[in-house]
Coordinates of C-alpha atoms and ligand atoms in Angstrom, one line a residue:
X1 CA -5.9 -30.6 25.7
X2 CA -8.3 -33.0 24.3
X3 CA -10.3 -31.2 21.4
X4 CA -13.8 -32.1 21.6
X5 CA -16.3 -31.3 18.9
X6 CA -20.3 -30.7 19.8
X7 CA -22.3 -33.7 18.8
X8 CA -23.8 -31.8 16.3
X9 CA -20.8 -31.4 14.3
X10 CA -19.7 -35.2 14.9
X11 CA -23.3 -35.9 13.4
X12 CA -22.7 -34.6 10.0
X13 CA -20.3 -36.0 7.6
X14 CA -17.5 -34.2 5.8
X15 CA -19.1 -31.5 3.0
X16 CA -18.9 -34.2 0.1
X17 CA -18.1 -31.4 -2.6
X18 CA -14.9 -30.9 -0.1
X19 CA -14.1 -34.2 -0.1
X20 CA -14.1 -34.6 -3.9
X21 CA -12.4 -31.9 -4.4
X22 CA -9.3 -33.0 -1.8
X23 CA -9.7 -35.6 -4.2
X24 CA -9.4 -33.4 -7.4
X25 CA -6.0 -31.7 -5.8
X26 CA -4.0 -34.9 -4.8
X27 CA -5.0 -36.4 -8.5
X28 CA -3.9 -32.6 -9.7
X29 CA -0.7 -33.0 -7.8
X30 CA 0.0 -36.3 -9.4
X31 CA 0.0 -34.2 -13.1
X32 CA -3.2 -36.2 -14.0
X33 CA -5.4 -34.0 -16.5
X34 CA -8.2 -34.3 -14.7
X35 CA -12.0 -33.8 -16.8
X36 CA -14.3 -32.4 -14.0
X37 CA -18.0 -33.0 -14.2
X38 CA -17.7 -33.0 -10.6
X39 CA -19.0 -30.0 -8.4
X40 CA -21.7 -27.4 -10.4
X41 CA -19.3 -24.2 -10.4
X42 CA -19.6 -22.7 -13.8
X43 CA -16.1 -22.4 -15.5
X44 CA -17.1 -19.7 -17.8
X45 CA -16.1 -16.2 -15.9
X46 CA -18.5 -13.8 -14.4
X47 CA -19.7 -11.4 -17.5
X48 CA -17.6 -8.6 -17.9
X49 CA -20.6 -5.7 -17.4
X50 CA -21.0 -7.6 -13.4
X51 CA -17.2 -7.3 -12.8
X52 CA -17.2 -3.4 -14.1
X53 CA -20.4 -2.4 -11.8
X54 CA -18.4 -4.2 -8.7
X55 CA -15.4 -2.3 -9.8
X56 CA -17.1 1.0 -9.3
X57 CA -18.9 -0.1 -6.5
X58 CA -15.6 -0.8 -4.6
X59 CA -14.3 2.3 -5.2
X60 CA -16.8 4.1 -3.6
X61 CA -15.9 3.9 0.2
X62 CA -19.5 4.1 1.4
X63 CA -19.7 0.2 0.5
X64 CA -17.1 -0.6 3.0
X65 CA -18.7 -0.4 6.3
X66 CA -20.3 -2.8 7.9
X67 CA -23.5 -3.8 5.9
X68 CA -25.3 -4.9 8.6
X69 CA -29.1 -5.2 7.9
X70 CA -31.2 -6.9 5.7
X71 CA -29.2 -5.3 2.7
X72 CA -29.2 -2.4 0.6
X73 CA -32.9 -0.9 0.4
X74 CA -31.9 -0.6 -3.6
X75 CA -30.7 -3.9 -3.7
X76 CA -33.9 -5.9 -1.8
X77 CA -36.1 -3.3 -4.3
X78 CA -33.9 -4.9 -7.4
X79 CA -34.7 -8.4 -6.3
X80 CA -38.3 -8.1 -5.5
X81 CA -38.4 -6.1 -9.0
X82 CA -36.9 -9.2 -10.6
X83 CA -39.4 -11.7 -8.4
X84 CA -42.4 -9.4 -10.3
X85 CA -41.3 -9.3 -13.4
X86 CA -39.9 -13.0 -13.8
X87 CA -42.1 -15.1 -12.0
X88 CA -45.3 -12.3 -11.5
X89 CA -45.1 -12.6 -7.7
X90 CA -45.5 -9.5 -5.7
X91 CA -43.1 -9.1 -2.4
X92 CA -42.3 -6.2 -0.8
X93 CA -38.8 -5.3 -0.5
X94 CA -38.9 -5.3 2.8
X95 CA -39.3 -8.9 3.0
X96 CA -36.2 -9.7 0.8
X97 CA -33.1 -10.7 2.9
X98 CA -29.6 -10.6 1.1
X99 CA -27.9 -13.6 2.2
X100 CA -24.5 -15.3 1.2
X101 CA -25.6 -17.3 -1.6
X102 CA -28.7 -19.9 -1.2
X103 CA -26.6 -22.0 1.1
X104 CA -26.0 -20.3 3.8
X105 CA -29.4 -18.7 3.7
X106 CA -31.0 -22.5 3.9
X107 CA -28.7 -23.2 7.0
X108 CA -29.0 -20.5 8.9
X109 CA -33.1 -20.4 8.8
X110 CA -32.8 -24.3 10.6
X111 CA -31.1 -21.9 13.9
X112 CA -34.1 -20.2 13.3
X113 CA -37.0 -22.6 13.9
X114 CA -35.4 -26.5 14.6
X115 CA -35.3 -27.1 18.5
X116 CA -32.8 -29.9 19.5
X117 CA -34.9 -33.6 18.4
X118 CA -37.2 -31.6 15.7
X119 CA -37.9 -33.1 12.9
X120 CA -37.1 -31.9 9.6
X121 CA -38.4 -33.2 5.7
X122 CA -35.5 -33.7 3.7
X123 CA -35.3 -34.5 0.2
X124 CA -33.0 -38.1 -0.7
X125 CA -31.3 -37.9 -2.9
X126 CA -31.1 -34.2 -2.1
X127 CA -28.1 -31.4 -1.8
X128 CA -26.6 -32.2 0.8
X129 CA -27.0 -28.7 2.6
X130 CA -30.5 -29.8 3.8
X131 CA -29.6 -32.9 6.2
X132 CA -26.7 -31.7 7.1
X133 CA -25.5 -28.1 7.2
X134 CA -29.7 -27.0 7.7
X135 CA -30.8 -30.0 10.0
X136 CA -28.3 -32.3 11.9
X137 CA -26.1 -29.0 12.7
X138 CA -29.1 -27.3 14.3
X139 CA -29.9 -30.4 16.5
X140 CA -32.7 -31.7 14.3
X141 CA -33.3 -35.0 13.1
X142 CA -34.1 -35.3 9.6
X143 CA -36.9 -37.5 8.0
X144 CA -36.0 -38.2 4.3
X145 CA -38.5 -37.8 1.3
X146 CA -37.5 -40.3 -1.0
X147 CA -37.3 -38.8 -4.5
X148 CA -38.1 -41.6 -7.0
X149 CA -37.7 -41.5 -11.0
X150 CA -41.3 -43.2 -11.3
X151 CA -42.9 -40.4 -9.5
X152 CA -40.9 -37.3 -11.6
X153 CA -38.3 -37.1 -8.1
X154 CA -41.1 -35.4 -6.5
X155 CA -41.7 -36.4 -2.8
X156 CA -44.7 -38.2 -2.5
X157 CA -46.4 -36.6 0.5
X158 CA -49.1 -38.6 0.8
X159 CA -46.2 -41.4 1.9
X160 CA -45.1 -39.4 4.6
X161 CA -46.2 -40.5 7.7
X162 CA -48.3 -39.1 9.6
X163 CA -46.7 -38.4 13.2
X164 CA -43.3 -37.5 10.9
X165 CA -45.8 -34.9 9.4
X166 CA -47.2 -34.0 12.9
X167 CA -43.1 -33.0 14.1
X168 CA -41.7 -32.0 11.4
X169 CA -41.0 -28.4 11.6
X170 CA -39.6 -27.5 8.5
X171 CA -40.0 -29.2 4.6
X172 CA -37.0 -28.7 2.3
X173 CA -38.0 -28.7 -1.5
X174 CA -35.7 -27.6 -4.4
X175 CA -36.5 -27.0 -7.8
X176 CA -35.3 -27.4 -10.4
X177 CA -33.6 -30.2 -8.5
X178 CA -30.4 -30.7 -7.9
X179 CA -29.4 -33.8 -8.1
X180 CA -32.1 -34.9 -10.9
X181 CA -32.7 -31.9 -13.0
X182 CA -36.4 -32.1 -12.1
X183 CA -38.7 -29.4 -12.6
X184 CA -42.4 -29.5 -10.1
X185 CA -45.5 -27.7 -11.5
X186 CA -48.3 -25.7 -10.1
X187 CA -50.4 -29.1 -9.3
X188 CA -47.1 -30.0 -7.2
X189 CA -46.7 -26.6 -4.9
X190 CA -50.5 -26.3 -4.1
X191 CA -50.1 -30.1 -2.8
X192 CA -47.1 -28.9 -0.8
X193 CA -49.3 -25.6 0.3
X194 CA -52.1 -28.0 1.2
X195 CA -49.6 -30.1 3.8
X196 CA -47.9 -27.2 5.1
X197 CA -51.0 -25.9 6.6
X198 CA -52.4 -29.4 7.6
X199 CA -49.5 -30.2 9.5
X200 CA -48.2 -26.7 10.2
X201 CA -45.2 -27.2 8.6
X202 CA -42.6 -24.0 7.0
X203 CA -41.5 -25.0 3.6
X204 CA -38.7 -24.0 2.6
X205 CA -37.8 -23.8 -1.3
X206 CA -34.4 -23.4 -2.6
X207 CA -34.3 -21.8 -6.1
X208 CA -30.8 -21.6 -7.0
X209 CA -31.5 -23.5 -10.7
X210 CA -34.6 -21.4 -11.7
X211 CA -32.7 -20.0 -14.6
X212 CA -31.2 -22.8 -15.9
X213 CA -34.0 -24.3 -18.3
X214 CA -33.5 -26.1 -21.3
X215 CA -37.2 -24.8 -23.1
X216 CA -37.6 -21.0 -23.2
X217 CA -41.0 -21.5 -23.9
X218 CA -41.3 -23.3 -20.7
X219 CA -39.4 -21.7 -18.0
X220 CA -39.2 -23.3 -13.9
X221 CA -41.3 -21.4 -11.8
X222 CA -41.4 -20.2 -8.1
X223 CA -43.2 -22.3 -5.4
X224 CA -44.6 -18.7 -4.4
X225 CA -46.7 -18.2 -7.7
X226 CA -49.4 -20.8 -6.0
X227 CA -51.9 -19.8 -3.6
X228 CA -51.4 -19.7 -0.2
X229 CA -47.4 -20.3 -0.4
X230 CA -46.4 -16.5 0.7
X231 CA -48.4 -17.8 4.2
X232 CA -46.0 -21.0 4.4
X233 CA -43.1 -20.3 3.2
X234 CA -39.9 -18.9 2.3
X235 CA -38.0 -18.8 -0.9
X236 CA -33.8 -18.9 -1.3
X237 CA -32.1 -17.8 -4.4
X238 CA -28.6 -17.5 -5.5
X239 CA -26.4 -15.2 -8.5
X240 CA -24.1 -18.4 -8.4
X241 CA -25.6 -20.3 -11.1
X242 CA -27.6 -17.5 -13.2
X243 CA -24.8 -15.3 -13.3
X244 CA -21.7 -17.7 -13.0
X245 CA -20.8 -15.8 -9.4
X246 CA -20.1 -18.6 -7.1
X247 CA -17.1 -17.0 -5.8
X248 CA -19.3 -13.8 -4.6
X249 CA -21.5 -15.2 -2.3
X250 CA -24.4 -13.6 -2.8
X251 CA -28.2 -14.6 -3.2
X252 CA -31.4 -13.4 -1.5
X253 CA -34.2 -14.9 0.8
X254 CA -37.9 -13.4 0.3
X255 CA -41.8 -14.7 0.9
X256 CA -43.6 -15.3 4.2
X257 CA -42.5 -12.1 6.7
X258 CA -42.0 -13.4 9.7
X259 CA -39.6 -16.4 8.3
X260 CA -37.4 -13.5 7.0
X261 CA -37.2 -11.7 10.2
X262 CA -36.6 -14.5 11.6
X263 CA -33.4 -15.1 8.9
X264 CA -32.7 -11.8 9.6
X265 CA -32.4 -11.8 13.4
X266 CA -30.1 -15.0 13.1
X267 CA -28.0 -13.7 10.5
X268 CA -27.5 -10.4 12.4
X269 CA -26.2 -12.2 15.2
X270 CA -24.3 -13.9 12.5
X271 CA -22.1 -12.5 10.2
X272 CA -23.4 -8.7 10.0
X273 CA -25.0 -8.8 6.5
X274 CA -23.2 -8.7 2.9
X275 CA -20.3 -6.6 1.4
X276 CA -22.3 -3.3 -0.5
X277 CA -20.2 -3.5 -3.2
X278 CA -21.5 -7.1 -3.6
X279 CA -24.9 -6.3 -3.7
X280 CA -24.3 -3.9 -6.3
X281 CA -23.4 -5.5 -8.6
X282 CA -25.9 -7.7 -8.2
X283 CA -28.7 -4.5 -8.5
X284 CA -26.3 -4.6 -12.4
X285 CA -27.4 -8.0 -12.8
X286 CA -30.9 -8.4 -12.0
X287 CA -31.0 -5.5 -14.3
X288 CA -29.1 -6.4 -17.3
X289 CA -28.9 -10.0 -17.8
X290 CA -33.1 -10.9 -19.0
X291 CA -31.7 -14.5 -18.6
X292 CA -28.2 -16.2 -17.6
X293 CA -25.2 -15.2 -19.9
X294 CA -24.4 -18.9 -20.2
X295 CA -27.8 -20.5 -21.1
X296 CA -26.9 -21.2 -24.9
X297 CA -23.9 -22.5 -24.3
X298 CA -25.2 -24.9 -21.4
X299 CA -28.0 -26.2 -23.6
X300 CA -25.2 -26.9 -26.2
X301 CA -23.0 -28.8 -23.5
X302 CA -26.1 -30.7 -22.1
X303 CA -26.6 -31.7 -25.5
X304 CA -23.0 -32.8 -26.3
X305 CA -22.8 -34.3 -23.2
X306 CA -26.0 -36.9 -23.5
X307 CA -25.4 -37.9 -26.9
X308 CA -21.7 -38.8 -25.0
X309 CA -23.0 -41.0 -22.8
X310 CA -26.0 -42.5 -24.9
X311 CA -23.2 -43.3 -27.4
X312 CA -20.7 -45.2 -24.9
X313 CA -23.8 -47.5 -23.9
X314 CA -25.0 -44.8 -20.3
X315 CA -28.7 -44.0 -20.9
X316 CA -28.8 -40.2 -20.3
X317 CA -32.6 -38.2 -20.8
X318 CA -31.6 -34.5 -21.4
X319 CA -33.5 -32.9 -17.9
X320 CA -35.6 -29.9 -18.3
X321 CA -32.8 -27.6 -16.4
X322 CA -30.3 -27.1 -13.8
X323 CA -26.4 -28.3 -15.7
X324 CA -26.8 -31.9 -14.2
X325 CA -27.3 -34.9 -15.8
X326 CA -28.3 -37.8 -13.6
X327 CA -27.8 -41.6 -15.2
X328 CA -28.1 -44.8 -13.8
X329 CA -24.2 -46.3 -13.3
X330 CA -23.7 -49.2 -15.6
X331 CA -25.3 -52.9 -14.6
X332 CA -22.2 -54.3 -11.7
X333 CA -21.4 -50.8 -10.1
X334 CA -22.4 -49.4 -6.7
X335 CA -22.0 -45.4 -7.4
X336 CA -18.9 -45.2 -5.3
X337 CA -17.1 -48.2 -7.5
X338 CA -18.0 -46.5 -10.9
X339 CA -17.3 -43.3 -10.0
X340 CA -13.6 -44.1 -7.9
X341 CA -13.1 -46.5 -11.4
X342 CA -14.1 -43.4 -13.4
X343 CA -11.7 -40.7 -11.3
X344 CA -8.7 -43.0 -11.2
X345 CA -8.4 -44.7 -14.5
X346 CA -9.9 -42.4 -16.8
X347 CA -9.2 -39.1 -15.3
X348 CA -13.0 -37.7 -15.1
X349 CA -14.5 -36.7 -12.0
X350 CA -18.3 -37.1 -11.4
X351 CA -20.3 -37.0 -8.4
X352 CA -21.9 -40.5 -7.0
X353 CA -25.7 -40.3 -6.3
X354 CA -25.1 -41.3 -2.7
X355 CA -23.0 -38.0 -2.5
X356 CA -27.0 -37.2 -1.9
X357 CA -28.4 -39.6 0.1
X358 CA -29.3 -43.2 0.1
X359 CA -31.6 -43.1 -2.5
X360 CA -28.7 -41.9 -4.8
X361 CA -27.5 -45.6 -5.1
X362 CA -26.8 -46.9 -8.5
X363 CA -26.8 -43.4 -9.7
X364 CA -24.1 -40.5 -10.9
X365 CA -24.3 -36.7 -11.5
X366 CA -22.6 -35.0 -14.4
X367 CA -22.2 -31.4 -14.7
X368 CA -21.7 -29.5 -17.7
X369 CA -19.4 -27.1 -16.2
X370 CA -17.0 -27.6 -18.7
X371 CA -16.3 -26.9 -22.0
X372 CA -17.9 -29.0 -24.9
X373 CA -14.6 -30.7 -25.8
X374 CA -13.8 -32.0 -22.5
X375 CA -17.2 -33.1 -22.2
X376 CA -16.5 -35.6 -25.5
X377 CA -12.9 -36.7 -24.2
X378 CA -14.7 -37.2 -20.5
X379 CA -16.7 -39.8 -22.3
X380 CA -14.2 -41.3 -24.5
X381 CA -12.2 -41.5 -21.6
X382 CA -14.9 -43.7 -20.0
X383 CA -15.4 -46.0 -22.9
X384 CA -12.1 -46.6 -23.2
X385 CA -12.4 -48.5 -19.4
X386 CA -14.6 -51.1 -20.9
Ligands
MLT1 C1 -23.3 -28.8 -6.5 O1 -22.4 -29.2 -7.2 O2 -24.2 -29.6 -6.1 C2 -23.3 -27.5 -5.9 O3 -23.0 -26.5 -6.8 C3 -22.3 -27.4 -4.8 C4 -22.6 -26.3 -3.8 O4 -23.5 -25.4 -4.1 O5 -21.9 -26.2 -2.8

């Protein structure tokens, strides 16, 4: 029989962190000690208290039903708690959605609202979620927002044009940004606010690096702390990065009403809501943790990591949060040649900036998902090349 995929799914290219990391295991295979600055998966281990509260919670045999709704009424109360008291929003835990991590939450809210040949506003470079997994596998087309280091890797909207504006149906944004480490500021959201309602457009902010900031004094905020966002929008959040639980699959959608329910309904038709025991121990984090177990450490790495690069001749700028750095490749590379020279002779795997779009050329990501001292014989390893 002659296996034919939908044209949706022919659309989109292979997940790029997939690809690297078939990559990662053939190299691997080989017996090459491989330094990964690759994917942002934190290495250091989910704290101890988090594991304990799941432990308990798996024991109890009410968590092993079907979750089905929205989530655990204790658990959407826990988030919208933390919304409150970390970012002074008020939401009502009834419009909190548990979802399975920010990702999946992102992508299924396209099924929601993208009609075959809608537009949608992407972010380039940008995770690679939004284009693909959100947009092109819903049937959408999207329209990129060039993210350029003159303008701070904000979009600038007033570039966008017009009928682009008119179709689009929904705007991805996402800070602290993944790839750049950019953070946006009030100024920023009420301009996003502002051409939401002008062109009737549902943004759609994905918060997954919120609490990974370099200044304590000078934490990211929420796109729903400015005026008028709760009408517009809808925000996505994730335990992945805060609480080093990418491997649980858990994170939370909450803001504008009707977007959630209409999250909800596509994700009860979906994949019947997320394990109890999960979500509990996610009510233990919210609760415990006043900020991510791993930020003094990360600040360290990023650190160790740009006086690394600065040293072997990369210019590397610390970025106000999120683990990535993002650095021009050196003068003769694409990002593709650096980074396949980079993987193969010196052993260290970083993303290339076109892993997120076009815009992405001449660029790399780092991650500091690694421990200090890799981080030092990742770049000695590089400078070695030369
Ligand atoms: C990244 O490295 O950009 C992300 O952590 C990958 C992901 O969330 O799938």
């Amino acid at each position: 029989m002659k296996i034919e995929y939908s044209n949706n799914l022919k659309s989109i290219p292979p997940y790029a962190f997939a690809e690297i990391s078939r990559k990662k295991k053939a190299l691997r295979e080989k017996g090459k000690d491989l330094v990964d600055l690759g994917i942002g998966d934190p290495d250091l281990p989910t704290p101890k208290g988090i594991v304990s509260a799941m432990s308990d919670a798996i024991n109890d045999s009410s968590t092993h039903r079907y979750p089905m709704d929205a989530g655990r009424p204790d658990f959407r109360q826990a988030w919208a708690d933390w919304c409150k008291k970390r970012f002074g929003i008020s939401i009502s835990a009834s419009d909190v959605q548990a979802t399975l991590g920010s990702k999946e939450g992102l992508c299924n809210l396209a099924r929601a609202f993208v009609n075959p040949g809608d537009k949608v506003l992407v972010p380039d470079p940008g995770y690679p979620g939004y284009a693909n997994g959100a947009c092109l596998l819903s049937g959408g087309i999207p329209v990129k927002m060039p993210l350029l280091e003159e303008n701070g890797y904000l979009p600038d909207l007033s570039a966008i044009n017009a009928s682009d504006a008119k179709d689009a149906k929904l705007m991805y944004i996402n800070y602290p940004n993944n790839p750049t480490g950019a953070v946006a500021d009030k100024a920023f959201y009420s301009d996003v606010v502002d051409f939401a309602e002008e062109n009737e457009v549902i943004i759609v902010s994905d918060l997954p690096y919120s609490e990974i900031y370099f200044d304590k004094k000078n934490k990211p905020i929420s796109f729903l702390e400015v005026p008028g966002a709760m009408d517009v929008g809808i925000e996505l959040h994730s335990f992945s990065k805060t609480y080093n639980m990418t491997g649980w699959r858990l994170g939370s959608a909450y803001g504008n009403p009707e977007i959630v329910a209409a999250l909800s309904k596509v994700k009860e038709n979906i994949d019947s809501g997320v394990f109890e025991a999960v979500q509990m121990a996610g009510i233990y984090a919210l609760t415990n943790y006043p900020e991510a177990p791993a930020l003094d450490e990360y600040n360290k790495r990023m650190d160790t990591l740009v006086a690394a690069f600065n040293d072997i001749g990369i210019e590397a700028k610390k970025p106000p949060a999120t683990f990535y750095l993002w650095a021009k490749v050196p003068a003769g590379e694409t990002s593709a040649s650096f980074v396949n020279k980079v993987m193969e002779a010196a052993n260290v795997v970083l993303t290339p900036g076109t892993a997120f779009g076009e815009y992405g050329e001449g660029y790399f990501r780092a991650s500091i998902t690694s421990p200090s001292e890799r981080i030092i014989e990742a770049a000695e390893r590089i400078r070695n090349l030369k």
